[in-house]
Amino acid sequence: YCPISTLTFLTAILNGGLPLALFELSGLKELFMENANIGGTIPPYIGNLTSIEHLSLRGCSLSGSIPDVFHRLTKLRALELNMNPAITGDFPNSVFSGPASTLTTVYVNGNNGVTGTISSDIGNCLLMNGFAVEGNKMTGTIPDSIGNLVNMQQLFLSDNDFYGPIPDTVATMSSISHFSASNNRLNGTIPAALFSIPPP
């Protein structure tokens, strides 16, 4: 057993991918690798980090698909995989299941190649206050269940291929301060109730 609970590598010149030994740190609670240029892929062993609460791999030159193993990370509060333009494959909707009761932020924006849809399970994440997937190739509709997220403050869906109407339920996100859904294939009307949300 290794007692390390936090690892931080910010703006470092690293390479060789994520070391497999990293995923043996069962007590790791926080991993910050940001702008580290580490390269490689995100291995499915990331699901072994069952104590992780904050996982940030932002701007690490990662590529390949995101393994859909986040249902195993039941303590996860924040997931940041943004600014890795070579990441491809479907958005990992399992992040809305295992850690649903703890999850507050998910940032997978600016990756250009992430596909898939937003599962209706997002509505189970009642503590979520930030969700950003703009600048990808995601599709499907905005689920009605998103209205369950009464703590949501920032919701960024722009520059994807979402279609259909903006659900009326967005107006029940009573804490919302920033909502962006431009450059999609949305249609219909903007829910009038969205303009009558009281200030948070």
Tab-separated table of N, CA and C in Angstrom, residues 26-182:
chain	number	residue	atom	x	y	z
A	26	SER	N	-4.121	2.814	-4.873
A	26	SER	CA	-5.535	2.675	-4.507
A	26	SER	C	-5.998	3.751	-3.539
A	27	GLY	N	-5.057	4.422	-2.855
A	27	GLY	CA	-5.438	5.474	-1.922
A	27	GLY	C	-5.370	6.865	-2.506
A	28	LEU	N	-5.057	6.972	-3.808
A	28	LEU	CA	-4.914	8.278	-4.448
A	28	LEU	C	-6.257	8.997	-4.523
A	29	LYS	N	-6.287	10.231	-4.002
A	29	LYS	CA	-7.522	11.007	-3.994
A	29	LYS	C	-7.519	12.123	-5.028
A	30	GLU	N	-6.339	12.656	-5.339
A	30	GLU	CA	-6.261	13.771	-6.273
A	30	GLU	C	-5.095	13.564	-7.234
A	31	LEU	N	-5.375	13.681	-8.522
A	31	LEU	CA	-4.340	13.568	-9.551
A	31	LEU	C	-4.470	14.759	-10.477
A	32	PHE	N	-3.448	15.609	-10.449
A	32	PHE	CA	-3.427	16.793	-11.301
A	32	PHE	C	-2.251	16.691	-12.273
A	33	MET	N	-2.529	16.309	-13.499
A	33	MET	CA	-1.545	16.355	-14.582
A	33	MET	C	-2.106	17.299	-15.630
A	34	GLU	N	-1.617	18.523	-15.631
A	34	GLU	CA	-2.171	19.544	-16.503
A	34	GLU	C	-1.069	20.170	-17.345
A	35	ASN	N	-1.297	20.221	-18.663
A	35	ASN	CA	-0.308	20.758	-19.599
A	35	ASN	C	1.038	20.054	-19.429
A	36	ALA	N	0.980	18.739	-19.237
A	36	ALA	CA	2.184	17.963	-18.961
A	36	ALA	C	2.759	17.283	-20.200
A	37	ASN	N	2.024	17.348	-21.344
A	37	ASN	CA	2.539	16.822	-22.609
A	37	ASN	C	2.970	15.356	-22.498
A	38	ILE	N	2.231	14.586	-21.709
A	38	ILE	CA	2.673	13.228	-21.395
A	38	ILE	C	2.406	12.245	-22.532
A	39	GLY	N	1.381	12.499	-23.346
A	39	GLY	CA	1.097	11.645	-24.493
A	39	GLY	C	0.512	10.298	-24.112
A	40	GLY	N	0.305	9.459	-25.107
A	40	GLY	CA	-0.257	8.134	-24.882
A	40	GLY	C	-1.766	8.164	-24.748
A	41	THR	N	-2.313	7.072	-24.287
A	41	THR	CA	-3.755	6.915	-24.151
A	41	THR	C	-4.157	6.860	-22.682
A	42	ILE	N	-5.458	6.895	-22.437
A	42	ILE	CA	-5.995	6.711	-21.087
A	42	ILE	C	-6.341	5.226	-20.949
A	43	PRO	N	-5.593	4.467	-20.160
A	43	PRO	CA	-5.846	3.023	-20.082
A	43	PRO	C	-7.068	2.700	-19.229
A	44	PRO	N	-7.689	1.557	-19.445
A	44	PRO	CA	-8.852	1.185	-18.636
A	44	PRO	C	-8.517	0.998	-17.166
A	45	TYR	N	-7.207	0.864	-16.853
A	45	TYR	CA	-6.806	0.712	-15.457
A	45	TYR	C	-7.141	1.936	-14.621
A	46	ILE	N	-7.539	3.016	-15.277
A	46	ILE	CA	-7.914	4.202	-14.525
A	46	ILE	C	-9.091	3.893	-13.592
A	47	GLY	N	-9.835	2.849	-13.935
A	47	GLY	CA	-10.933	2.414	-13.081
A	47	GLY	C	-10.478	1.794	-11.778
A	48	ASN	N	-9.162	1.560	-11.621
A	48	ASN	CA	-8.635	1.017	-10.364
A	48	ASN	C	-8.471	2.083	-9.294
A	49	LEU	N	-8.550	3.345	-9.676
A	49	LEU	CA	-8.341	4.437	-8.718
A	49	LEU	C	-9.639	4.710	-7.957
A	50	THR	N	-10.041	3.754	-7.162
A	50	THR	CA	-11.368	3.794	-6.545
A	50	THR	C	-11.503	4.817	-5.426
A	51	SER	N	-10.383	5.430	-5.007
A	51	SER	CA	-10.463	6.484	-3.984
A	51	SER	C	-10.410	7.879	-4.594
A	52	ILE	N	-10.245	7.953	-5.919
A	52	ILE	CA	-10.012	9.247	-6.563
A	52	ILE	C	-11.228	10.158	-6.431
A	53	GLU	N	-10.949	11.428	-6.115
A	53	GLU	CA	-12.000	12.433	-6.000
A	53	GLU	C	-11.865	13.515	-7.068
A	54	HIS	N	-10.631	13.861	-7.405
A	54	HIS	CA	-10.400	14.881	-8.427
A	54	HIS	C	-9.385	14.333	-9.424
A	55	LEU	N	-9.806	14.180	-10.664
A	55	LEU	CA	-8.963	13.610	-11.711
A	55	LEU	C	-8.837	14.614	-12.844
A	56	SER	N	-7.645	15.187	-12.990
A	56	SER	CA	-7.415	16.174	-14.035
A	56	SER	C	-6.257	15.749	-14.916
A	57	LEU	N	-6.550	15.533	-16.199
A	57	LEU	CA	-5.538	15.217	-17.211
A	57	LEU	C	-5.660	16.223	-18.350
A	58	ARG	N	-5.851	17.464	-17.991
A	58	ARG	CA	-6.110	18.527	-18.966
A	58	ARG	C	-4.836	18.895	-19.727
A	59	GLY	N	-4.950	18.939	-21.043
A	59	GLY	CA	-3.842	19.399	-21.862
A	59	GLY	C	-2.609	18.521	-21.782
A	60	CYS	N	-2.808	17.203	-21.809
A	60	CYS	CA	-1.689	16.260	-21.663
A	60	CYS	C	-1.325	15.546	-22.965
A	61	SER	N	-1.820	16.044	-24.094
A	61	SER	CA	-1.531	15.436	-25.402
A	61	SER	C	-1.955	13.977	-25.459
A	62	LEU	N	-3.042	13.643	-24.784
A	62	LEU	CA	-3.554	12.276	-24.796
A	62	LEU	C	-4.299	11.999	-26.093
A	63	SER	N	-4.363	10.736	-26.471
A	63	SER	CA	-5.046	10.344	-27.701
A	63	SER	C	-5.863	9.088	-27.448
A	64	GLY	N	-6.615	8.665	-28.470
A	64	GLY	CA	-7.420	7.457	-28.334
A	64	GLY	C	-8.731	7.724	-27.616
A	65	SER	N	-9.431	6.663	-27.310
A	65	SER	CA	-10.757	6.787	-26.698
A	65	SER	C	-10.670	6.884	-25.180
A	66	ILE	N	-11.757	7.357	-24.588
A	66	ILE	CA	-11.860	7.458	-23.137
A	66	ILE	C	-12.520	6.177	-22.636
A	67	PRO	N	-11.841	5.390	-21.808
A	67	PRO	CA	-12.456	4.140	-21.334
A	67	PRO	C	-13.685	4.415	-20.479
A	68	ASP	N	-14.725	3.648	-20.722
A	68	ASP	CA	-15.995	3.874	-20.028
A	68	ASP	C	-16.027	3.064	-18.738
A	69	VAL	N	-15.155	3.427	-17.805
A	69	VAL	CA	-15.011	2.676	-16.550
A	69	VAL	C	-15.290	3.545	-15.331
A	70	PHE	N	-15.864	4.705	-15.535
A	70	PHE	CA	-16.000	5.652	-14.433
A	70	PHE	C	-17.078	5.253	-13.417
A	71	HIS	N	-17.890	4.260	-13.743
A	71	HIS	CA	-18.860	3.766	-12.772
A	71	HIS	C	-18.171	3.170	-11.554
A	72	ARG	N	-16.889	2.830	-11.696
A	72	ARG	CA	-16.137	2.252	-10.586
A	72	ARG	C	-15.596	3.318	-9.639
A	73	LEU	N	-15.586	4.563	-10.096
A	73	LEU	CA	-15.009	5.650	-9.300
A	73	LEU	C	-16.117	6.357	-8.522
A	74	THR	N	-16.586	5.713	-7.505
A	74	THR	CA	-17.792	6.157	-6.811
A	74	THR	C	-17.592	7.388	-5.937
A	75	LYS	N	-16.330	7.816	-5.759
A	75	LYS	CA	-16.063	9.015	-4.951
A	75	LYS	C	-15.688	10.220	-5.809
A	76	LEU	N	-15.713	10.057	-7.110
A	76	LEU	CA	-15.261	11.101	-8.021
A	76	LEU	C	-16.136	12.352	-7.909
A	77	ARG	N	-15.464	13.498	-7.742
A	77	ARG	CA	-16.161	14.784	-7.698
A	77	ARG	C	-15.912	15.611	-8.955
A	78	ALA	N	-14.691	15.540	-9.478
A	78	ALA	CA	-14.341	16.384	-10.620
A	78	ALA	C	-13.537	15.591	-11.639
A	79	LEU	N	-13.950	15.681	-12.909
A	79	LEU	CA	-13.262	15.010	-14.013
A	79	LEU	C	-12.915	16.055	-15.060
A	80	GLU	N	-11.620	16.175	-15.371
A	80	GLU	CA	-11.159	17.152	-16.356
A	80	GLU	C	-10.270	16.444	-17.376
A	81	LEU	N	-10.805	16.240	-18.565
A	81	LEU	CA	-10.064	15.613	-19.659
A	81	LEU	C	-9.999	16.552	-20.856
A	82	ASN	N	-10.217	17.823	-20.621
A	82	ASN	CA	-10.317	18.787	-21.699
A	82	ASN	C	-8.955	19.147	-22.287
A	83	MET	N	-9.014	19.732	-23.486
A	83	MET	CA	-7.836	20.233	-24.204
A	83	MET	C	-6.843	19.128	-24.553
A	84	ASN	N	-7.380	17.997	-24.971
A	84	ASN	CA	-6.588	16.897	-25.530
A	84	ASN	C	-7.147	16.611	-26.925
A	85	PRO	N	-6.729	17.374	-27.938
A	85	PRO	CA	-7.407	17.323	-29.241
A	85	PRO	C	-7.318	16.000	-29.986
A	86	ALA	N	-6.479	15.069	-29.551
A	86	ALA	CA	-6.388	13.778	-30.232
A	86	ALA	C	-7.259	12.709	-29.576
A	87	ILE	N	-8.000	13.068	-28.534
A	87	ILE	CA	-8.931	12.113	-27.922
A	87	ILE	C	-10.127	11.919	-28.851
A	88	THR	N	-10.536	10.666	-29.012
A	88	THR	CA	-11.647	10.328	-29.898
A	88	THR	C	-12.592	9.379	-29.167
A	89	GLY	N	-13.599	8.903	-29.884
A	89	GLY	CA	-14.510	7.906	-29.316
A	89	GLY	C	-15.630	8.541	-28.519
A	90	ASP	N	-16.497	7.684	-27.999
A	90	ASP	CA	-17.712	8.145	-27.338
A	90	ASP	C	-17.458	8.744	-25.964
A	91	PHE	N	-18.291	9.712	-25.631
A	91	PHE	CA	-18.278	10.297	-24.291
A	91	PHE	C	-18.593	9.203	-23.266
A	92	PRO	N	-17.852	9.143	-22.136
A	92	PRO	CA	-18.034	8.057	-21.156
A	92	PRO	C	-19.224	8.289	-20.227
A	93	ASN	N	-20.397	7.856	-20.664
A	93	ASN	CA	-21.601	8.107	-19.878
A	93	ASN	C	-21.628	7.371	-18.536
A	94	SER	N	-20.701	6.439	-18.333
A	94	SER	CA	-20.652	5.759	-17.031
A	94	SER	C	-20.300	6.729	-15.909
A	95	VAL	N	-19.785	7.906	-16.263
A	95	VAL	CA	-19.465	8.898	-15.233
A	95	VAL	C	-20.731	9.375	-14.519
A	96	PHE	N	-21.888	9.164	-15.130
A	96	PHE	CA	-23.147	9.576	-14.521
A	96	PHE	C	-23.764	8.499	-13.633
A	97	SER	N	-23.118	7.343	-13.534
A	97	SER	CA	-23.713	6.256	-12.750
A	97	SER	C	-23.005	6.072	-11.414
A	98	GLY	N	-21.795	5.501	-11.402
A	98	GLY	CA	-21.119	5.235	-10.136
A	98	GLY	C	-20.970	6.446	-9.237
A	99	PRO	N	-20.368	7.549	-9.754
A	99	PRO	CA	-20.159	8.719	-8.904
A	99	PRO	C	-21.313	9.718	-8.915
A	100	ALA	N	-22.512	9.294	-9.279
A	100	ALA	CA	-23.619	10.235	-9.451
A	100	ALA	C	-23.879	11.071	-8.205
A	101	SER	N	-23.699	10.491	-7.031
A	101	SER	CA	-24.038	11.209	-5.798
A	101	SER	C	-22.961	12.187	-5.367
A	102	THR	N	-21.769	12.142	-5.978
A	102	THR	CA	-20.666	13.022	-5.578
A	102	THR	C	-20.223	13.973	-6.682
A	103	LEU	N	-20.542	13.690	-7.925
A	103	LEU	CA	-19.982	14.411	-9.075
A	103	LEU	C	-20.452	15.865	-9.110
A	104	THR	N	-19.475	16.787	-9.247
A	104	THR	CA	-19.808	18.213	-9.338
A	104	THR	C	-19.414	18.827	-10.672
A	105	THR	N	-18.295	18.388	-11.260
A	105	THR	CA	-17.863	18.999	-12.531
A	105	THR	C	-17.334	17.944	-13.490
A	106	VAL	N	-17.658	18.125	-14.777
A	106	VAL	CA	-17.133	17.285	-15.861
A	106	VAL	C	-16.747	18.208	-17.007
A	107	TYR	N	-15.453	18.216	-17.344
A	107	TYR	CA	-14.961	19.034	-18.443
A	107	TYR	C	-14.265	18.131	-19.464
A	108	VAL	N	-14.904	17.959	-20.613
A	108	VAL	CA	-14.353	17.169	-21.708
A	108	VAL	C	-14.401	18.036	-22.972
A	109	ASN	N	-14.203	19.309	-22.803
A	109	ASN	CA	-14.329	20.263	-23.902
A	109	ASN	C	-13.010	20.463	-24.632
A	110	GLY	N	-13.124	20.914	-25.876
A	110	GLY	CA	-11.955	21.244	-26.669
A	110	GLY	C	-11.133	20.050	-27.102
A	111	ASN	N	-11.783	18.885	-27.222
A	111	ASN	CA	-11.064	17.680	-27.630
A	111	ASN	C	-11.267	17.350	-29.105
A	112	ASN	N	-12.196	18.018	-29.741
A	112	ASN	CA	-12.444	17.934	-31.187
A	112	ASN	C	-13.039	16.612	-31.654
A	113	GLY	N	-12.628	15.487	-31.089
A	113	GLY	CA	-13.023	14.210	-31.656
A	113	GLY	C	-13.939	13.357	-30.804
A	114	VAL	N	-14.405	13.853	-29.673
A	114	VAL	CA	-15.293	13.057	-28.816
A	114	VAL	C	-16.681	13.000	-29.440
A	115	THR	N	-17.211	11.791	-29.548
A	115	THR	CA	-18.508	11.557	-30.171
A	115	THR	C	-19.496	11.050	-29.117
A	116	GLY	N	-20.595	10.462	-29.577
A	116	GLY	CA	-21.572	9.897	-28.658
A	116	GLY	C	-22.603	10.922	-28.218
A	117	THR	N	-23.374	10.552	-27.225
A	117	THR	CA	-24.505	11.355	-26.767
A	117	THR	C	-24.381	11.648	-25.275
A	118	ILE	N	-25.270	12.496	-24.790
A	118	ILE	CA	-25.389	12.735	-23.353
A	118	ILE	C	-26.521	11.862	-22.841
A	119	SER	N	-26.201	10.918	-21.974
A	119	SER	CA	-27.213	10.012	-21.433
A	119	SER	C	-28.172	10.760	-20.512
A	120	SER	N	-29.407	10.273	-20.461
A	120	SER	CA	-30.379	10.841	-19.526
A	120	SER	C	-29.952	10.649	-18.077
A	121	ASP	N	-28.974	9.760	-17.847
A	121	ASP	CA	-28.467	9.542	-16.489
A	121	ASP	C	-27.795	10.776	-15.920
A	122	ILE	N	-27.499	11.776	-16.750
A	122	ILE	CA	-26.918	13.005	-16.226
A	122	ILE	C	-27.831	13.619	-15.172
A	123	GLY	N	-29.108	13.366	-15.292
A	123	GLY	CA	-30.070	13.906	-14.339
A	123	GLY	C	-29.951	13.333	-12.940
A	124	ASN	N	-29.144	12.275	-12.776
A	124	ASN	CA	-28.922	11.693	-11.454
A	124	ASN	C	-27.858	12.438	-10.664
A	125	CYS	N	-27.121	13.318	-11.310
A	125	CYS	CA	-25.966	13.980	-10.684
A	125	CYS	C	-26.413	15.307	-10.076
A	126	LEU	N	-27.097	15.226	-8.971
A	126	LEU	CA	-27.791	16.386	-8.422
A	126	LEU	C	-26.861	17.458	-7.872
A	127	LEU	N	-25.602	17.133	-7.612
A	127	LEU	CA	-24.650	18.125	-7.116
A	127	LEU	C	-23.882	18.818	-8.238
A	128	MET	N	-24.083	18.402	-9.471
A	128	MET	CA	-23.278	18.932	-10.571
A	128	MET	C	-23.504	20.418	-10.766
A	129	ASN	N	-22.390	21.172	-10.842
A	129	ASN	CA	-22.498	22.608	-11.090
A	129	ASN	C	-21.764	23.057	-12.350
A	130	GLY	N	-21.009	22.154	-12.981
A	130	GLY	CA	-20.326	22.519	-14.217
A	130	GLY	C	-20.219	21.342	-15.162
A	131	PHE	N	-20.635	21.548	-16.430
A	131	PHE	CA	-20.567	20.488	-17.440
A	131	PHE	C	-20.206	21.132	-18.764
A	132	ALA	N	-19.060	20.720	-19.349
A	132	ALA	CA	-18.587	21.335	-20.585
A	132	ALA	C	-18.124	20.270	-21.564
A	133	VAL	N	-18.757	20.238	-22.731
A	133	VAL	CA	-18.355	19.319	-23.805
A	133	VAL	C	-18.232	20.051	-25.133
A	134	GLU	N	-18.151	21.376	-25.105
A	134	GLU	CA	-18.118	22.119	-26.362
A	134	GLU	C	-16.852	21.805	-27.145
A	135	GLY	N	-16.980	21.977	-28.473
A	135	GLY	CA	-15.842	21.749	-29.346
A	135	GLY	C	-15.546	20.288	-29.588
A	136	ASN	N	-16.587	19.473	-29.741
A	136	ASN	CA	-16.423	18.052	-30.025
A	136	ASN	C	-17.311	17.663	-31.209
A	137	LYS	N	-17.642	16.390	-31.311
A	137	LYS	CA	-18.509	15.907	-32.390
A	137	LYS	C	-19.664	15.107	-31.811
A	138	MET	N	-20.139	15.543	-30.655
A	138	MET	CA	-21.231	14.823	-30.007
A	138	MET	C	-22.553	15.111	-30.705
A	139	THR	N	-23.483	14.187	-30.532
A	139	THR	CA	-24.755	14.290	-31.228
A	139	THR	C	-25.894	13.889	-30.284
A	140	GLY	N	-27.085	13.692	-30.849
A	140	GLY	CA	-28.238	13.336	-30.027
A	140	GLY	C	-28.937	14.578	-29.506
A	141	THR	N	-29.908	14.360	-28.652
A	141	THR	CA	-30.701	15.459	-28.096
A	141	THR	C	-30.204	15.819	-26.695
A	142	ILE	N	-30.579	16.997	-26.247
A	142	ILE	CA	-30.310	17.401	-24.866
A	142	ILE	C	-31.382	16.735	-24.002
A	143	PRO	N	-31.007	15.859	-23.077
A	143	PRO	CA	-32.030	15.096	-22.342
A	143	PRO	C	-32.871	15.973	-21.406
A	144	ASP	N	-34.158	15.665	-21.317
A	144	ASP	CA	-35.059	16.393	-20.422
A	144	ASP	C	-34.568	16.352	-18.974
A	145	SER	N	-33.900	15.259	-18.608
A	145	SER	CA	-33.480	15.079	-17.219
A	145	SER	C	-32.453	16.104	-16.774
A	146	ILE	N	-31.900	16.869	-17.713
A	146	ILE	CA	-30.916	17.882	-17.345
A	146	ILE	C	-31.536	18.930	-16.425
A	147	GLY	N	-32.844	19.036	-16.484
A	147	GLY	CA	-33.539	19.972	-15.604
A	147	GLY	C	-33.484	19.604	-14.136
A	148	ASN	N	-33.074	18.380	-13.833
A	148	ASN	CA	-32.938	17.966	-12.426
A	148	ASN	C	-31.757	18.644	-11.741
A	149	LEU	N	-30.862	19.225	-12.539
A	149	LEU	CA	-29.595	19.717	-12.015
A	149	LEU	C	-29.749	21.140	-11.500
A	150	VAL	N	-30.373	21.258	-10.359
A	150	VAL	CA	-30.706	22.577	-9.809
A	150	VAL	C	-29.471	23.325	-9.308
A	151	ASN	N	-28.323	22.638	-9.187
A	151	ASN	CA	-27.085	23.305	-8.775
A	151	ASN	C	-26.201	23.688	-9.957
A	152	MET	N	-26.644	23.366	-11.171
A	152	MET	CA	-25.842	23.651	-12.359
A	152	MET	C	-25.672	25.159	-12.546
A	153	GLN	N	-24.406	25.570	-12.672
A	153	GLN	CA	-24.099	26.981	-12.903
A	153	GLN	C	-23.569	27.227	-14.308
A	154	GLN	N	-22.776	26.298	-14.831
A	154	GLN	CA	-22.172	26.487	-16.142
A	154	GLN	C	-22.406	25.252	-17.006
A	155	LEU	N	-23.103	25.452	-18.133
A	155	LEU	CA	-23.435	24.356	-19.046
A	155	LEU	C	-23.022	24.770	-20.452
A	156	PHE	N	-21.994	24.096	-20.988
A	156	PHE	CA	-21.430	24.467	-22.285
A	156	PHE	C	-21.537	23.294	-23.260
A	157	LEU	N	-22.385	23.459	-24.279
A	157	LEU	CA	-22.658	22.404	-25.258
A	157	LEU	C	-22.341	22.840	-26.688
A	158	SER	N	-21.750	23.993	-26.875
A	158	SER	CA	-21.562	24.569	-28.208
A	158	SER	C	-20.634	23.735	-29.088
A	159	ASP	N	-20.750	23.983	-30.391
A	159	ASP	CA	-19.831	23.424	-31.396
A	159	ASP	C	-19.800	21.897	-31.369
A	160	ASN	N	-20.982	21.313	-31.449
A	160	ASN	CA	-21.151	19.869	-31.572
A	160	ASN	C	-22.173	19.603	-32.669
A	161	ASP	N	-22.890	18.502	-32.578
A	161	ASP	CA	-23.911	18.178	-33.566
A	161	ASP	C	-25.204	17.770	-32.859
A	162	PHE	N	-25.468	18.397	-31.712
A	162	PHE	CA	-26.718	18.133	-31.009
A	162	PHE	C	-27.888	18.649	-31.854
A	163	TYR	N	-29.017	17.964	-31.763
A	163	TYR	CA	-30.164	18.355	-32.566
A	163	TYR	C	-31.437	18.288	-31.715
A	164	GLY	N	-32.532	18.756	-32.307
A	164	GLY	CA	-33.806	18.748	-31.597
A	164	GLY	C	-33.991	20.014	-30.772
A	165	PRO	N	-35.063	20.075	-30.013
A	165	PRO	CA	-35.360	21.291	-29.246
A	165	PRO	C	-34.535	21.392	-27.962
A	166	ILE	N	-34.422	22.614	-27.476
A	166	ILE	CA	-33.900	22.818	-26.125
A	166	ILE	C	-35.036	22.459	-25.167
A	167	PRO	N	-34.841	21.467	-24.287
A	167	PRO	CA	-35.965	21.044	-23.441
A	167	PRO	C	-36.418	22.160	-22.496
A	168	ASP	N	-37.724	22.232	-22.279
A	168	ASP	CA	-38.275	23.234	-21.358
A	168	ASP	C	-37.694	23.091	-19.956
A	169	THR	N	-37.235	21.898	-19.640
A	169	THR	CA	-36.749	21.647	-18.286
A	169	THR	C	-35.483	22.432	-17.952
A	170	VAL	N	-34.794	23.005	-18.950
A	170	VAL	CA	-33.591	23.778	-18.625
A	170	VAL	C	-33.941	24.947	-17.710
A	171	ALA	N	-35.180	25.382	-17.774
A	171	ALA	CA	-35.596	26.516	-16.951
A	171	ALA	C	-35.683	26.163	-15.470
A	172	THR	N	-35.634	24.870	-15.138
A	172	THR	CA	-35.669	24.481	-13.725
A	172	THR	C	-34.270	24.409	-13.124
A	173	MET	N	-33.235	24.676	-13.933
A	173	MET	CA	-31.872	24.755	-13.399
A	173	MET	C	-31.711	26.128	-12.742
A	174	SER	N	-32.161	26.232	-11.529
A	174	SER	CA	-32.327	27.538	-10.884
A	174	SER	C	-31.023	28.241	-10.549
A	175	SER	N	-29.884	27.543	-10.647
A	175	SER	CA	-28.597	28.175	-10.333
A	175	SER	C	-27.805	28.564	-11.576
A	176	ILE	N	-28.366	28.329	-12.757
A	176	ILE	CA	-27.608	28.516	-13.998
A	176	ILE	C	-27.200	29.979	-14.197
A	177	SER	N	-25.926	30.187	-14.565
A	177	SER	CA	-25.443	31.532	-14.873
A	177	SER	C	-24.855	31.610	-16.282
A	178	HIS	N	-24.366	30.488	-16.814
A	178	HIS	CA	-23.801	30.452	-18.170
A	178	HIS	C	-24.340	29.218	-18.893
A	179	PHE	N	-25.015	29.445	-20.014
A	179	PHE	CA	-25.557	28.353	-20.826
A	179	PHE	C	-25.253	28.659	-22.282
A	180	SER	N	-24.484	27.791	-22.926
A	180	SER	CA	-24.106	27.996	-24.319
A	180	SER	C	-24.388	26.731	-25.117
A	181	ALA	N	-25.137	26.884	-26.208
A	181	ALA	CA	-25.460	25.744	-27.067
A	181	ALA	C	-25.403	26.135	-28.537
A	182	SER	N	-24.567	27.100	-28.872
A	182	SER	CA	-24.489	27.583	-30.253
A	182	SER	C	-23.775	26.580	-31.147
